[in-house]
Coordinates of C-alpha atoms in Angstrom, one line a residue:
M198 CA 0.0 0.0 0.0
S199 CA 1.1 3.6 -0.3
S200 CA 2.6 3.8 3.1
S201 CA 5.4 1.6 1.8
P202 CA 6.9 3.8 -0.9
D203 CA 9.0 2.8 -3.9
Y204 CA 12.6 4.1 -3.9
P205 CA 14.1 4.7 -7.4
S206 CA 17.8 3.8 -7.7
T207 CA 18.5 6.5 -10.3
S208 CA 18.1 10.3 -10.6
P209 CA 19.4 12.6 -8.0
P210 CA 17.0 14.2 -5.5
T211 CA 15.4 17.5 -6.5
R212 CA 16.5 20.1 -4.1
A213 CA 16.1 23.8 -3.8
P214 CA 19.1 26.1 -3.3
A215 CA 20.2 26.4 0.3
V216 CA 18.1 28.9 2.2
S217 CA 18.8 31.2 5.1
W218 CA 18.5 30.1 8.7
T219 CA 15.8 32.6 9.5
L220 CA 12.6 30.6 8.8
P221 CA 14.0 27.2 9.9
V222 CA 15.1 28.7 13.3
I223 CA 11.7 30.4 13.8
T224 CA 10.0 27.1 13.0
A225 CA 12.2 25.3 15.5
I226 CA 11.4 27.9 18.2
A227 CA 7.7 27.5 17.5
L228 CA 8.0 23.7 17.8
V229 CA 9.9 24.0 21.1
L230 CA 7.2 26.4 22.3
A231 CA 4.4 23.9 21.4
I232 CA 6.2 21.0 23.2
A233 CA 6.9 23.2 26.2
V234 CA 3.3 24.3 26.5
S235 CA 2.2 20.6 26.2
F236 CA 4.0 20.0 29.5
I237 CA 1.8 22.6 31.0
G238 CA -1.3 20.9 29.5
S239 CA -0.1 17.6 31.0
G240 CA -0.3 19.2 34.5
A241 CA 3.4 19.8 34.8
L242 CA 5.0 23.2 35.5
G243 CA 1.9 24.3 37.4
G244 CA -0.6 23.7 34.7
T245 CA -3.9 21.9 35.0
P246 CA -4.3 18.6 33.2
I247 CA -6.4 19.0 30.1
Q248 CA -9.0 16.5 31.3
Q249 CA -9.5 18.6 34.4
A250 CA -9.3 22.0 32.8
A251 CA -12.3 24.0 31.4
G252 CA -14.6 22.7 34.0
G253 CA -13.7 19.1 33.3
Y254 CA -15.7 19.0 30.1
L255 CA -12.7 17.5 28.2
G256 CA -12.5 14.5 30.6
A257 CA -12.7 10.9 29.4
D258 CA -16.3 10.5 30.6
S259 CA -17.6 14.0 30.1
T260 CA -19.4 13.4 26.8
L261 CA -20.4 10.5 24.6
L262 CA -17.6 11.3 22.2
A263 CA -14.7 11.6 24.7
P264 CA -11.9 9.0 24.2
A265 CA -10.6 7.0 27.2
G266 CA -7.5 8.3 28.9
P267 CA -4.9 6.0 27.1
A268 CA -6.0 7.4 23.8
F269 CA -4.0 10.5 24.5
S270 CA -0.7 8.6 24.6
I271 CA -0.7 9.3 20.9
W272 CA 0.5 12.7 21.7
S273 CA 3.9 11.2 22.7
V274 CA 4.2 9.9 19.1
I275 CA 3.2 13.3 17.7
Y276 CA 5.5 15.4 19.9
T277 CA 8.4 13.0 19.2
G278 CA 7.8 13.4 15.5
L279 CA 7.6 17.2 15.9
A280 CA 10.9 17.2 17.7
V281 CA 12.5 15.0 15.0
Y282 CA 11.1 17.3 12.3
G283 CA 12.3 20.4 14.1
I284 CA 15.9 19.0 14.1
F285 CA 15.7 17.7 10.5
Q286 CA 14.5 21.0 9.0
L287 CA 17.5 22.7 10.5
T288 CA 20.0 20.3 8.8
A289 CA 21.6 21.1 5.4
A290 CA 19.4 18.5 3.7
G291 CA 16.3 19.9 5.4
R292 CA 17.1 23.5 4.5
R293 CA 17.8 22.6 0.8
S294 CA 14.7 20.5 0.3
D295 CA 12.0 22.1 -1.8
W296 CA 9.4 19.8 -0.3
A297 CA 10.4 20.7 3.3
A298 CA 10.5 24.4 2.4
S299 CA 6.9 24.2 1.1
L300 CA 5.8 22.7 4.3
R301 CA 7.7 24.9 6.8
V302 CA 5.1 27.7 7.1
P303 CA 2.1 25.5 7.8
A304 CA 4.2 23.4 10.2
L305 CA 5.2 26.6 12.0
L306 CA 1.6 27.8 12.2
S307 CA 0.3 24.4 13.4
A308 CA 2.8 24.5 16.2
L309 CA 1.6 27.9 17.3
L310 CA -2.0 26.8 17.1
N311 CA -1.3 23.8 19.2
A312 CA 0.2 26.0 21.9
A313 CA -2.8 28.4 21.5
W314 CA -5.3 25.6 22.0
I315 CA -3.7 24.4 25.2
T316 CA -3.6 28.0 26.4
V317 CA -7.2 28.8 25.8
V318 CA -8.3 25.5 27.4
Q319 CA -6.2 26.3 30.5
L320 CA -8.1 29.6 30.6
G321 CA -11.4 27.7 30.4
L322 CA -12.4 29.2 27.0
L323 CA -14.0 26.1 25.5
G324 CA -15.8 28.0 22.7
M325 CA -12.5 29.6 21.6
S326 CA -10.8 26.2 21.8
V327 CA -13.2 24.9 19.2
A328 CA -12.4 27.7 16.8
V329 CA -8.6 27.1 17.4
I330 CA -8.8 23.4 16.8
F331 CA -10.7 23.7 13.6
I332 CA -8.2 26.2 12.3
L333 CA -5.5 23.7 13.3
V334 CA -7.3 21.0 11.3
A335 CA -7.4 23.3 8.3
Y336 CA -3.6 24.0 8.4
L337 CA -2.8 20.3 8.8
A338 CA -5.1 19.5 5.9
W339 CA -3.2 22.1 3.9
M340 CA 0.0 20.3 4.8
L341 CA -1.6 17.0 3.6
T342 CA -2.4 18.6 0.1
I343 CA 1.2 19.8 -0.2
M344 CA 2.7 16.5 0.8
V345 CA 0.5 14.7 -1.8
S346 CA 1.2 17.2 -4.6
R347 CA 4.9 17.5 -4.3
T348 CA 7.9 15.1 -4.3
P349 CA 10.1 14.6 -1.2
S350 CA 13.8 14.7 -1.6
S351 CA 14.6 11.6 0.4
R352 CA 13.0 8.6 2.1
T353 CA 14.0 10.1 5.5
E354 CA 12.1 13.3 4.8
Y355 CA 9.1 11.2 3.5
W356 CA 8.8 9.2 6.7
I357 CA 9.4 12.1 9.1
M358 CA 6.7 14.2 7.6
W359 CA 4.1 11.5 7.0
L360 CA 4.5 9.8 10.4
T361 CA 4.4 13.1 12.1
F362 CA 1.8 15.2 10.3
G363 CA -0.3 12.4 8.8
I364 CA -0.9 11.0 12.3
Y365 CA -1.2 14.5 13.7
L366 CA -4.1 15.4 11.3
G367 CA -5.9 12.2 12.1
W368 CA -5.8 12.6 15.8
V369 CA -6.8 16.3 15.7
C370 CA -9.8 15.4 13.5
V371 CA -11.0 13.1 16.3
A372 CA -10.1 15.6 19.0
S373 CA -12.1 18.3 17.2
I374 CA -15.3 16.2 17.4
A375 CA -14.7 15.5 21.1
N376 CA -13.9 19.2 21.7
T377 CA -17.0 20.4 19.9
S378 CA -19.2 18.0 21.9
A379 CA -17.6 19.2 25.1
W380 CA -18.3 22.8 24.3
L381 CA -21.9 22.0 23.3
L382 CA -22.4 20.1 26.6
S383 CA -21.0 23.1 28.5
L384 CA -23.8 25.1 27.0
G385 CA -26.4 22.6 28.0
F386 CA -27.0 21.3 24.5
G387 CA -28.2 17.7 24.5
E388 CA -27.6 17.0 28.1
N389 CA -29.4 13.8 29.0
A390 CA -31.4 14.0 25.8
S391 CA -32.7 10.8 24.3
W392 CA -31.5 11.7 20.9
A393 CA -27.9 12.4 22.0
P394 CA -26.6 8.8 21.4
G395 CA -28.0 8.8 17.9
L396 CA -26.3 12.1 17.1
A397 CA -23.1 10.7 18.5
V398 CA -23.3 7.7 16.2
A399 CA -23.9 10.0 13.2
L400 CA -20.8 12.0 14.0
L401 CA -18.8 8.8 14.3
A402 CA -20.0 8.0 10.8
V403 CA -18.9 11.4 9.6
A404 CA -15.4 10.7 11.1
V405 CA -15.2 7.5 9.1
A406 CA -16.1 9.3 5.9
I407 CA -13.4 11.9 6.6
G408 CA -10.8 9.2 7.3
L409 CA -11.7 7.2 4.2
G410 CA -11.6 10.4 2.2
T411 CA -8.1 11.3 3.3
S412 CA -6.9 7.8 2.4
A413 CA -8.6 8.1 -1.0
Y414 CA -7.1 11.5 -1.6
S415 CA -3.6 10.8 -0.4
G416 CA -3.3 7.1 -1.0
R417 CA -1.8 6.7 2.5
I418 CA -3.2 5.3 5.7
F419 CA -1.4 7.4 8.4
T420 CA -4.3 9.9 9.0
A421 CA -6.9 7.1 9.0
L422 CA -4.9 5.0 11.4
A423 CA -4.8 7.8 14.0
M424 CA -8.5 8.4 13.5
A425 CA -9.2 4.7 14.0
W426 CA -7.2 4.8 17.2
G427 CA -9.2 7.6 18.6
L428 CA -12.6 6.0 17.6
A429 CA -11.6 2.7 19.2
W430 CA -10.8 4.5 22.5
I431 CA -14.2 6.3 22.3
G432 CA -15.8 2.9 22.1
Q433 CA -13.8 1.6 25.1
S434 CA -14.7 4.6 27.1
R435 CA -18.4 4.2 26.4
L436 CA -18.4 0.6 27.3
A437 CA -16.2 0.6 30.4
G438 CA -16.3 4.2 31.7
T439 CA -18.8 5.9 33.9
N440 CA -20.7 7.6 31.0
Q441 CA -21.8 4.4 29.3
S442 CA -23.7 3.9 26.2
E443 CA -23.7 0.5 24.4
L444 CA -25.0 2.0 21.2
V445 CA -22.2 4.6 21.0
G446 CA -19.6 2.2 22.3
Y447 CA -20.2 -0.6 19.8
A448 CA -20.8 1.8 17.0
A449 CA -17.4 3.5 17.7
L450 CA -15.6 0.1 17.7
A451 CA -17.3 -0.8 14.5
C452 CA -16.4 2.5 12.9
A453 CA -12.8 2.1 14.0
A454 CA -12.7 -1.3 12.4
L455 CA -14.4 -0.1 9.2
L456 CA -12.0 2.8 8.9
L457 CA -8.9 0.7 9.5
L458 CA -9.9 -2.0 7.0
G459 CA -11.3 0.5 4.5
S460 CA -8.3 2.8 4.5
I461 CA -6.0 -0.2 4.0
A462 CA -8.1 -1.4 1.1
I463 CA -8.2 2.0 -0.5
A464 CA -4.4 2.5 -0.2
W465 CA -3.7 -1.0 -1.5
R466 CA -6.0 -0.4 -4.5
K467 CA -4.4 3.0 -5.3
R468 CA -0.9 1.6 -5.1
G469 CA -1.9 -1.2 -7.4
C470 CA -3.6 1.0 -10.0
Q471 CA -0.7 3.5 -9.9
R472 CA 1.7 0.6 -10.8
H473 CA -0.5 -1.2 -13.4
E474 CA -3.4 0.9 -14.5
P475 CA -2.4 4.6 -14.5
G476 CA -5.4 5.6 -16.6
S477 CA -7.8 4.0 -14.1
C478 CA -5.9 5.8 -11.3
H479 CA -6.5 9.2 -12.9
R480 CA -10.2 8.4 -13.3
S481 CA -10.4 7.4 -9.7
K482 CA -8.6 10.5 -8.6
R483 CA -11.1 12.7 -10.5
I484 CA -14.0 10.9 -8.7
Y485 CA -12.3 11.5 -5.3
R486 CA -11.8 15.1 -6.0
R487 CA -15.4 15.7 -7.0
T488 CA -16.6 13.8 -3.9
L489 CA -14.3 15.6 -1.5
G490 CA -14.2 19.0 -3.2
A491 CA -10.4 18.8 -2.9
A492 CA -7.8 20.5 -4.8
A493 CA -6.2 18.8 -7.8
V494 CA -3.5 16.4 -6.9
G495 CA -0.1 17.2 -8.6
Q496 CA 2.3 14.5 -9.6
G497 CA 5.6 16.3 -9.0
A498 CA 7.4 18.7 -11.3
S499 CA 9.4 15.9 -13.1
G500 CA 10.4 12.3 -12.9
Q501 CA 13.5 13.1 -10.8
G502 CA 13.9 12.7 -7.1
F503 CA 12.3 10.4 -4.5
H504 CA 8.9 9.1 -5.5
P505 CA 6.8 8.0 -2.5
R506 CA 4.2 6.1 -4.6

């Protein structure tokens, strides 16, 4: 599948001329800030743990769409990836790479938005946190379109970016749904309502559609894997936590399985058609673009360089 790229043995990588240190250093500072603020969000350095902040509405049992506590361990993977990316983009290879250069600004902004989200939650501003997290989703989606449309300079660069920002986007998509439900509950919307579980299941279905859409668009499973992880822990929380709902719990587990298997099948099919039926691949891509309303997917400026597909 497309998460296991092909590596050509010929043609040198396509690299941009060396750039100044200014933007790479600013990006590194923003990433350090995001990681430092995350310690505050974990309860260290005098901060309040996210699950206890903002009136506890972001806790594991606060809403029907809140994941269980262990789900948040994925942040360790994301922050490790951000740290590795921050170092890589300071290296000579990272500063010369045209692919990395095109991703640096949205990566910088995503780091600042991450820090901003934790800050507004610490201040108890749930409504503002919803706005921030959806802007964060937009910037990470922007990064996804860039990563799909351009060619990385090396396999190292490919894996750093996709394992970090692909997973990051998937988790934030799930978190945005949980964040929104927490905010609505804080306003009294749907509290103890009989229709709330049905609405929760509908939103889970929307999450599956988004995850499958990203796999269809990118041909990769990283984002969908992170989303499936979050959905599975929503199911576990509804079946074993204090805010139980068998309907939502089993639906979340089913959605996680569907998303996992569906994204693997889509990525496998796209990889196969790219190798054997390029015309069919282009037709499928046009269908996906019409369905998702996405921007056209580029295929790289030339046949040179590292090709991840």
